[in-house]
PDB file of C-alpha atoms in Angstrom:
ATOM      1  CA  MET W   1    -132.618  49.749-233.900  1.00  0.00           C
ATOM      2  CA  ALA W   2    -131.808  49.316-237.692  1.00  0.00           C
ATOM      3  CA  PHE W   3    -130.590  45.661-236.992  1.00  0.00           C
ATOM      4  CA  SER W   4    -134.003  44.945-235.152  1.00  0.00           C
ATOM      5  CA  ARG W   5    -136.059  46.137-238.026  1.00  0.00           C
ATOM      6  CA  ILE W   6    -134.040  44.209-240.523  1.00  0.00           C
ATOM      7  CA  VAL W   7    -134.762  40.764-238.540  1.00  0.00           C
ATOM      8  CA  LYS W   8    -138.406  41.775-238.024  1.00  0.00           C
ATOM      9  CA  ALA W   9    -138.999  42.350-241.670  1.00  0.00           C
ATOM     10  CA  ALA W  10    -137.284  39.094-242.609  1.00  0.00           C
ATOM     11  CA  MET W  11    -139.391  37.048-240.161  1.00  0.00           C
ATOM     12  CA  LEU W  12    -142.567  38.778-241.546  1.00  0.00           C
ATOM     13  CA  ALA W  13    -141.702  37.736-244.988  1.00  0.00           C
ATOM     14  CA  THR W  14    -141.047  34.089-243.678  1.00  0.00           C
ATOM     15  CA  LEU W  15    -144.432  34.056-242.107  1.00  0.00           C
ATOM     16  CA  ALA W  16    -146.486  35.787-244.790  1.00  0.00           C
ATOM     17  CA  PRO W  17    -147.503  32.635-246.817  1.00  0.00           C
ATOM     18  CA  LEU W  18    -148.941  31.114-243.643  1.00  0.00           C
ATOM     19  CA  SER W  19    -151.092  33.829-242.410  1.00  0.00           C
ATOM     20  CA  GLY W  20    -154.045  33.135-244.743  1.00  0.00           C
ATOM     21  CA  ALA W  21    -154.569  29.267-243.057  1.00  0.00           C
ATOM     22  CA  THR W  22    -157.381  28.563-241.149  1.00  0.00           C
ATOM     23  CA  SER W  23    -157.279  27.581-237.359  1.00  0.00           C
ATOM     24  CA  SER W  24    -157.682  23.979-237.873  1.00  0.00           C
ATOM     25  CA  GLN W  25    -155.274  23.932-240.580  1.00  0.00           C
ATOM     26  CA  MET W  26    -152.663  25.795-238.451  1.00  0.00           C
ATOM     27  CA  GLU W  27    -153.151  23.365-235.705  1.00  0.00           C
ATOM     28  CA  ALA W  28    -153.032  20.519-238.238  1.00  0.00           C
ATOM     29  CA  ASN W  29    -149.882  21.860-239.928  1.00  0.00           C
ATOM     30  CA  PRO W  30    -146.784  20.839-238.476  1.00  0.00           C
ATOM     31  CA  ILE W  31    -145.146  24.117-239.546  1.00  0.00           C
ATOM     32  CA  ARG W  32    -146.934  25.938-236.940  1.00  0.00           C
ATOM     33  CA  LYS W  33    -144.482  24.982-234.147  1.00  0.00           C
ATOM     34  CA  VAL W  34    -141.632  26.200-236.442  1.00  0.00           C
ATOM     35  CA  VAL W  35    -143.431  29.390-236.781  1.00  0.00           C
ATOM     36  CA  THR W  36    -143.866  29.737-232.924  1.00  0.00           C
ATOM     37  CA  MET W  37    -140.342  28.907-232.577  1.00  0.00           C
ATOM     38  CA  LEU W  38    -139.495  31.652-235.277  1.00  0.00           C
ATOM     39  CA  GLN W  39    -141.625  34.326-233.506  1.00  0.00           C
ATOM     40  CA  ALA W  40    -139.882  33.545-230.073  1.00  0.00           C
ATOM     41  CA  MET W  41    -136.678  33.840-231.710  1.00  0.00           C
ATOM     42  CA  GLN W  42    -137.801  37.052-233.343  1.00  0.00           C
ATOM     43  CA  SER W  43    -138.643  38.418-229.839  1.00  0.00           C
ATOM     44  CA  LYS W  44    -135.544  37.363-228.352  1.00  0.00           C
ATOM     45  CA  VAL W  45    -133.376  38.698-231.329  1.00  0.00           C
ATOM     46  CA  THR W  46    -135.121  41.985-231.233  1.00  0.00           C
ATOM     47  CA  GLU W  47    -134.643  42.335-227.432  1.00  0.00           C
ATOM     48  CA  GLU W  48    -131.012  41.364-227.694  1.00  0.00           C
ATOM     49  CA  GLY W  49    -130.643  43.940-230.707  1.00  0.00           C
ATOM     50  CA  GLU W  50    -132.067  46.656-228.472  1.00  0.00           C
ATOM     51  CA  LYS W  51    -129.497  45.881-225.752  1.00  0.00           C
ATOM     52  CA  ALA W  52    -126.838  45.891-228.176  1.00  0.00           C
ATOM     53  CA  GLU W  53    -127.883  49.209-229.469  1.00  0.00           C
ATOM     54  CA  GLU W  54    -128.056  50.497-225.996  1.00  0.00           C
ATOM     55  CA  LEU W  55    -124.553  49.437-225.221  1.00  0.00           C
ATOM     56  CA  PHE W  56    -123.259  50.696-228.517  1.00  0.00           C
ATOM     57  CA  GLY W  57    -124.766  54.089-227.721  1.00  0.00           C
ATOM     58  CA  LYS W  58    -123.224  54.189-224.100  1.00  0.00           C
ATOM     59  CA  PHE W  59    -119.686  52.784-225.686  1.00  0.00           C
ATOM     60  CA  MET W  60    -119.844  55.733-228.129  1.00  0.00           C
ATOM     61  CA  CYS W  61    -120.846  58.218-225.295  1.00  0.00           C
ATOM     62  CA  TYR W  62    -117.833  56.859-223.204  1.00  0.00           C
ATOM     63  CA  CYS W  63    -115.428  57.151-226.026  1.00  0.00           C
ATOM     64  CA  LYS W  64    -116.562  60.821-226.712  1.00  0.00           C
ATOM     65  CA  ASN W  65    -116.353  61.875-223.102  1.00  0.00           C
ATOM     66  CA  SER W  66    -113.088  60.033-222.416  1.00  0.00           C
ATOM     67  CA  GLY W  67    -111.694  61.453-225.606  1.00  0.00           C
ATOM     68  CA  GLY W  68    -112.527  64.933-224.399  1.00  0.00           C
ATOM     69  CA  ASP W  69    -111.145  64.238-220.980  1.00  0.00           C
ATOM     70  CA  LEU W  70    -107.878  62.827-222.570  1.00  0.00           C
ATOM     71  CA  SER W  71    -107.562  65.689-224.857  1.00  0.00           C
ATOM     72  CA  GLY W  72    -107.822  68.046-221.986  1.00  0.00           C
ATOM     73  CA  SER W  73    -105.277  66.232-219.974  1.00  0.00           C
ATOM     74  CA  ILE W  74    -102.731  66.275-222.849  1.00  0.00           C
ATOM     75  CA  GLN W  75    -103.311  70.091-223.281  1.00  0.00           C
ATOM     76  CA  ALA W  76    -102.931  70.524-219.444  1.00  0.00           C
ATOM     77  CA  ALA W  77     -99.830  68.637-219.326  1.00  0.00           C
ATOM     78  CA  GLU W  78     -98.321  70.451-222.447  1.00  0.00           C
ATOM     79  CA  LEU W  79     -99.143  73.897-220.672  1.00  0.00           C
ATOM     80  CA  LYS W  80     -97.564  72.489-217.434  1.00  0.00           C
ATOM     81  CA  ILE W  81     -94.391  71.367-219.300  1.00  0.00           C
ATOM     82  CA  ALA W  82     -94.232  74.840-220.703  1.00  0.00           C
ATOM     83  CA  GLU W  83     -94.628  76.470-217.328  1.00  0.00           C
ATOM     84  CA  LEU W  84     -92.155  73.972-215.832  1.00  0.00           C
ATOM     85  CA  GLY W  85     -89.354  74.662-218.682  1.00  0.00           C
ATOM     86  CA  PRO W  86     -88.002  77.818-217.208  1.00  0.00           C
ATOM     87  CA  GLU W  87     -87.933  76.478-213.689  1.00  0.00           C
ATOM     88  CA  ILE W  88     -86.139  73.309-214.876  1.00  0.00           C
ATOM     89  CA  GLN W  89     -83.718  75.238-216.676  1.00  0.00           C
ATOM     90  CA  GLY W  90     -83.272  77.757-213.535  1.00  0.00           C
ATOM     91  CA  ALA W  91     -82.863  74.596-211.264  1.00  0.00           C
ATOM     92  CA  GLU W  92     -80.116  73.281-213.780  1.00  0.00           C
ATOM     93  CA  GLU W  93     -78.254  76.746-213.640  1.00  0.00           C
ATOM     94  CA  LYS W  94     -78.574  76.900-209.781  1.00  0.00           C
ATOM     95  CA  LYS W  95     -77.218  73.257-209.501  1.00  0.00           C
ATOM     96  CA  LEU W  96     -74.175  74.091-212.030  1.00  0.00           C
ATOM     97  CA  LYS W  97     -73.486  77.362-209.794  1.00  0.00           C
ATOM     98  CA  THR W  98     -73.741  75.374-206.647  1.00  0.00           C
ATOM     99  CA  GLU W  99     -71.226  72.760-208.070  1.00  0.00           C
ATOM    100  CA  GLU W 100     -68.884  75.508-209.095  1.00  0.00           C
ATOM    101  CA  GLU W 101     -68.926  77.265-205.580  1.00  0.00           C
ATOM    102  CA  LEU W 102     -68.572  73.812-204.009  1.00  0.00           C
ATOM    103  CA  LYS W 103     -65.511  73.355-206.089  1.00  0.00           C
ATOM    104  CA  SER W 104     -64.054  76.702-205.235  1.00  0.00           C
ATOM    105  CA  ASP W 105     -64.846  76.109-201.515  1.00  0.00           C
ATOM    106  CA  GLN W 106     -62.991  72.804-201.652  1.00  0.00           C
ATOM    107  CA  ASP W 107     -59.943  74.437-203.590  1.00  0.00           C
ATOM    108  CA  GLU W 108     -60.041  77.120-201.010  1.00  0.00           C
ATOM    109  CA  ARG W 109     -60.048  74.437-198.144  1.00  0.00           C
ATOM    110  CA  VAL W 110     -57.165  72.631-199.778  1.00  0.00           C
ATOM    111  CA  ALA W 111     -55.173  75.855-200.133  1.00  0.00           C
ATOM    112  CA  ALA W 112     -55.819  76.854-196.428  1.00  0.00           C
ATOM    113  CA  LYS W 113     -54.670  73.418-195.437  1.00  0.00           C
ATOM    114  CA  THR W 114     -51.391  73.690-197.475  1.00  0.00           C
ATOM    115  CA  ALA W 115     -50.929  77.253-195.976  1.00  0.00           C
ATOM    116  CA  MET W 116     -51.606  76.052-192.364  1.00  0.00           C
ATOM    117  CA  ALA W 117     -48.934  73.123-192.990  1.00  0.00           C
ATOM    118  CA  GLU W 118     -46.349  75.542-194.366  1.00  0.00           C
ATOM    119  CA  ALA W 119     -46.913  78.014-191.589  1.00  0.00           C
ATOM    120  CA  THR W 120     -46.608  75.164-189.136  1.00  0.00           C
ATOM    121  CA  ALA W 121     -43.426  74.091-190.874  1.00  0.00           C
ATOM    122  CA  LEU W 122     -42.117  77.463-190.822  1.00  0.00           C
ATOM    123  CA  ARG W 123     -43.041  77.951-187.037  1.00  0.00           C
ATOM    124  CA  GLN W 124     -41.205  74.848-186.305  1.00  0.00           C
ATOM    125  CA  THR W 125     -38.161  75.954-188.168  1.00  0.00           C
ATOM    126  CA  VAL W 126     -38.316  79.247-186.367  1.00  0.00           C
ATOM    127  CA  LYS W 127     -38.659  77.783-183.092  1.00  0.00           C
ATOM    128  CA  GLY W 128     -35.730  75.499-183.628  1.00  0.00           C
ATOM    129  CA  VAL W 129     -33.591  78.609-184.522  1.00  0.00           C
ATOM    130  CA  TYR W 130     -34.915  80.351-181.534  1.00  0.00           C
ATOM    131  CA  ASP W 131     -34.351  77.747-179.200  1.00  0.00           C
ATOM    132  CA  LYS W 132     -30.897  77.075-180.494  1.00  0.00           C
ATOM    133  CA  TYR W 133     -30.079  81.002-180.192  1.00  0.00           C
ATOM    134  CA  MET W 134     -31.238  81.131-176.620  1.00  0.00           C
ATOM    135  CA  ALA W 135     -29.248  77.981-175.676  1.00  0.00           C
ATOM    136  CA  GLU W 136     -26.300  79.488-177.352  1.00  0.00           C
ATOM    137  CA  SER W 137     -26.731  83.137-175.735  1.00  0.00           C
ATOM    138  CA  SER W 138     -27.310  81.448-172.417  1.00  0.00           C
ATOM    139  CA  THR W 139     -24.119  79.319-172.370  1.00  0.00           C
ATOM    140  CA  ASN W 140     -22.154  82.256-173.681  1.00  0.00           C
ATOM    141  CA  LEU W 141     -23.514  84.920-171.074  1.00  0.00           C
ATOM    142  CA  ALA W 142     -22.503  82.440-168.431  1.00  0.00           C
ATOM    143  CA  ALA W 143     -19.035  82.240-169.665  1.00  0.00           C
ATOM    144  CA  LEU W 144     -18.737  86.061-169.976  1.00  0.00           C
ATOM    145  CA  ASN W 145     -20.010  86.429-166.405  1.00  0.00           C
ATOM    146  CA  LYS W 146     -17.552  83.828-165.110  1.00  0.00           C
ATOM    147  CA  ALA W 147     -14.660  85.625-166.921  1.00  0.00           C
ATOM    148  CA  ILE W 148     -15.457  88.920-165.742  1.00  0.00           C
ATOM    149  CA  THR W 149     -15.782  87.520-161.981  1.00  0.00           C
ATOM    150  CA  ALA W 150     -12.452  85.703-162.581  1.00  0.00           C
ATOM    151  CA  VAL W 151     -10.612  88.711-163.965  1.00  0.00           C
ATOM    152  CA  GLU W 152     -11.953  91.123-161.357  1.00  0.00           C
ATOM    153  CA  LYS W 153     -10.811  88.699-158.712  1.00  0.00           C
ATOM    154  CA  GLY W 154      -7.377  88.136-160.292  1.00  0.00           C
ATOM    155  CA  MET W 155      -8.184  84.512-160.740  1.00  0.00           C
ATOM    156  CA  SER W 156      -8.141  84.479-164.515  1.00  0.00           C
ATOM    157  CA  GLY W 157      -5.364  81.880-164.620  1.00  0.00           C
ATOM    158  CA  GLY W 158      -7.859  79.324-163.099  1.00  0.00           C
ATOM    159  CA  PHE W 159     -10.481  80.313-165.344  1.00  0.00           C
ATOM    160  CA  LEU W 160      -8.521  79.910-168.560  1.00  0.00           C
ATOM    161  CA  GLN W 161      -8.228  76.272-167.573  1.00  0.00           C
ATOM    162  CA  THR W 162     -12.270  75.702-167.437  1.00  0.00           C
ATOM    163  CA  ARG W 163     -14.948  75.017-170.185  1.00  0.00           C
ATOM    164  CA  SER W 164     -16.049  78.393-169.831  1.00  0.00           C
ATOM    165  CA  ALA W 165     -12.820  79.862-171.350  1.00  0.00           C
ATOM    166  CA  SER W 166     -13.113  77.319-174.357  1.00  0.00           C
ATOM    167  CA  VAL W 167     -16.636  78.120-174.768  1.00  0.00           C
ATOM    168  CA  LEU W 168     -15.767  82.104-174.723  1.00  0.00           C
ATOM    169  CA  LYS W 169     -12.914  81.499-177.091  1.00  0.00           C
ATOM    170  CA  ALA W 170     -15.303  79.673-179.673  1.00  0.00           C
ATOM    171  CA  PHE W 171     -17.728  82.384-179.263  1.00  0.00           C
ATOM    172  CA  LEU W 172     -15.242  85.198-179.840  1.00  0.00           C
ATOM    173  CA  SER W 173     -13.704  83.326-182.829  1.00  0.00           C
ATOM    174  CA  SER W 174     -16.997  83.076-184.606  1.00  0.00           C
ATOM    175  CA  SER W 175     -18.936  86.331-183.570  1.00  0.00           C
ATOM    176  CA  LYS W 176     -19.395  88.978-186.181  1.00  0.00           C
ATOM    177  CA  ASP W 177     -20.724  91.492-183.488  1.00  0.00           C
ATOM    178  CA  VAL W 178     -17.264  91.752-181.857  1.00  0.00           C
ATOM    179  CA  MET W 179     -14.758  94.413-183.158  1.00  0.00           C
ATOM    180  CA  ASP W 180     -11.618  92.816-184.443  1.00  0.00           C
ATOM    181  CA  THR W 181      -9.351  94.666-182.146  1.00  0.00           C
ATOM    182  CA  ASP W 182     -11.290  93.598-178.978  1.00  0.00           C
ATOM    183  CA  ARG W 183     -11.538  89.999-180.605  1.00  0.00           C
ATOM    184  CA  GLN W 184      -7.696  89.940-180.991  1.00  0.00           C
ATOM    185  CA  GLU W 185      -7.163  91.201-177.368  1.00  0.00           C
ATOM    186  CA  LEU W 186      -9.695  88.937-175.728  1.00  0.00           C
ATOM    187  CA  LEU W 187      -8.274  85.819-177.655  1.00  0.00           C
ATOM    188  CA  ALA W 188      -4.757  86.870-176.496  1.00  0.00           C
ATOM    189  CA  PHE W 189      -6.091  86.948-172.948  1.00  0.00           C
ATOM    190  CA  LEU W 190      -7.956  83.536-173.184  1.00  0.00           C
ATOM    191  CA  SER W 191      -4.593  81.910-174.931  1.00  0.00           C
ATOM    192  CA  ALA W 192      -2.384  82.865-172.016  1.00  0.00           C
ATOM    193  CA  LYS W 193      -0.681  80.056-170.296  1.00  0.00           C
ATOM    194  CA  GLU W 194      -1.499  78.850-166.764  1.00  0.00           C
ATOM    195  CA  GLY W 195       0.402  81.164-164.104  1.00  0.00           C
ATOM    196  CA  ASP W 196       0.157  84.159-166.068  1.00  0.00           C
ATOM    197  CA  GLU W 197      -1.965  86.586-164.135  1.00  0.00           C
ATOM    198  CA  TYR W 198      -3.629  89.646-165.614  1.00  0.00           C
ATOM    199  CA  ALA W 199      -3.507  92.963-164.097  1.00  0.00           C
ATOM    200  CA  PRO W 200      -7.038  94.187-162.949  1.00  0.00           C
ATOM    201  CA  GLN W 201      -6.072  97.781-162.688  1.00  0.00           C
ATOM    202  CA  SER W 202      -5.947  98.548-166.262  1.00  0.00           C
ATOM    203  CA  GLY W 203      -9.530  97.110-166.459  1.00  0.00           C
ATOM    204  CA  GLU W 204      -9.105  96.765-170.311  1.00  0.00           C
ATOM    205  CA  ILE W 205     -10.175  93.176-170.591  1.00  0.00           C
ATOM    206  CA  THR W 206     -12.807  93.716-167.841  1.00  0.00           C
ATOM    207  CA  GLY W 207     -14.445  96.600-169.803  1.00  0.00           C
ATOM    208  CA  ILE W 208     -14.545  94.580-173.078  1.00  0.00           C
ATOM    209  CA  LEU W 209     -15.911  91.660-171.476  1.00  0.00           C
ATOM    210  CA  LYS W 210     -18.995  93.861-169.662  1.00  0.00           C
ATOM    211  CA  THR W 211     -19.464  95.529-173.110  1.00  0.00           C
ATOM    212  CA  ILE W 212     -19.995  92.525-174.766  1.00  0.00           C
ATOM    213  CA  LYS W 213     -22.245  91.014-172.123  1.00  0.00           C
ATOM    214  CA  ASP W 214     -24.631  93.977-171.948  1.00  0.00           C
ATOM    215  CA  GLU W 215     -24.961  93.944-175.800  1.00  0.00           C
ATOM    216  CA  MET W 216     -25.573  90.304-175.736  1.00  0.00           C
ATOM    217  CA  PHE W 217     -27.950  90.482-172.918  1.00  0.00           C
ATOM    218  CA  ALA W 218     -29.826  93.505-174.806  1.00  0.00           C
ATOM    219  CA  GLU W 219     -30.019  91.303-177.892  1.00  0.00           C
ATOM    220  CA  GLU W 220     -31.305  88.520-175.976  1.00  0.00           C
ATOM    221  CA  GLN W 221     -34.096  90.261-174.366  1.00  0.00           C
ATOM    222  CA  GLU W 222     -35.450  91.823-177.629  1.00  0.00           C
ATOM    223  CA  THR W 223     -35.258  88.472-179.259  1.00  0.00           C
ATOM    224  CA  MET W 224     -37.530  87.007-176.240  1.00  0.00           C
ATOM    225  CA  ALA W 225     -39.928  90.013-176.588  1.00  0.00           C
ATOM    226  CA  THR W 226     -40.261  89.313-180.313  1.00  0.00           C
ATOM    227  CA  GLU W 227     -40.809  85.697-179.995  1.00  0.00           C
ATOM    228  CA  ALA W 228     -43.406  86.328-177.198  1.00  0.00           C
TER     229      ALA W 228
END
């Protein structure tokens, strides 16, 4: 509005000297056209000034309202950040704890796999020892049974030439479970030459062989029960 008042005052000051002229003088005066144009310009400038002032008012109102909304948004955001701070910290701590637990689980899994592999290897070793023991025990028991049968039938000479006699001799030579006196007597028997016959009436050799067989059989059964 101030702008339009200034323009209006300027226009009036310009037109003042012409206001005293008569109608005929105005019509004859070529300045009349200029005055008319200036009046039209004054009206247009005034109108545009009013529009500009209206737009300026709207702009100031928008800036004021927008500034308030922006300030409110900033304050709300700051409050939200303050509220989320503990939550973010808690989430980070939970994440760290989860990572530590995951690493612990992975370490435990690796340790479990290692223990399982070691247990499997040990089991295979034990099984190998067991299979070897059972094979040797079965062979030695078979040799003892054949020796007992041969001696009881008075056919020890023929037995001494068999592979079972060699097996029995090797067993007696290495076994720590046989008494030295029994070992020496049995090795002497097994070392006899073909044609020598053992007299079964004494029953000494037969008794020793049966005792060794019974002890070996009992040990074999116990080992089988343990393995099962």
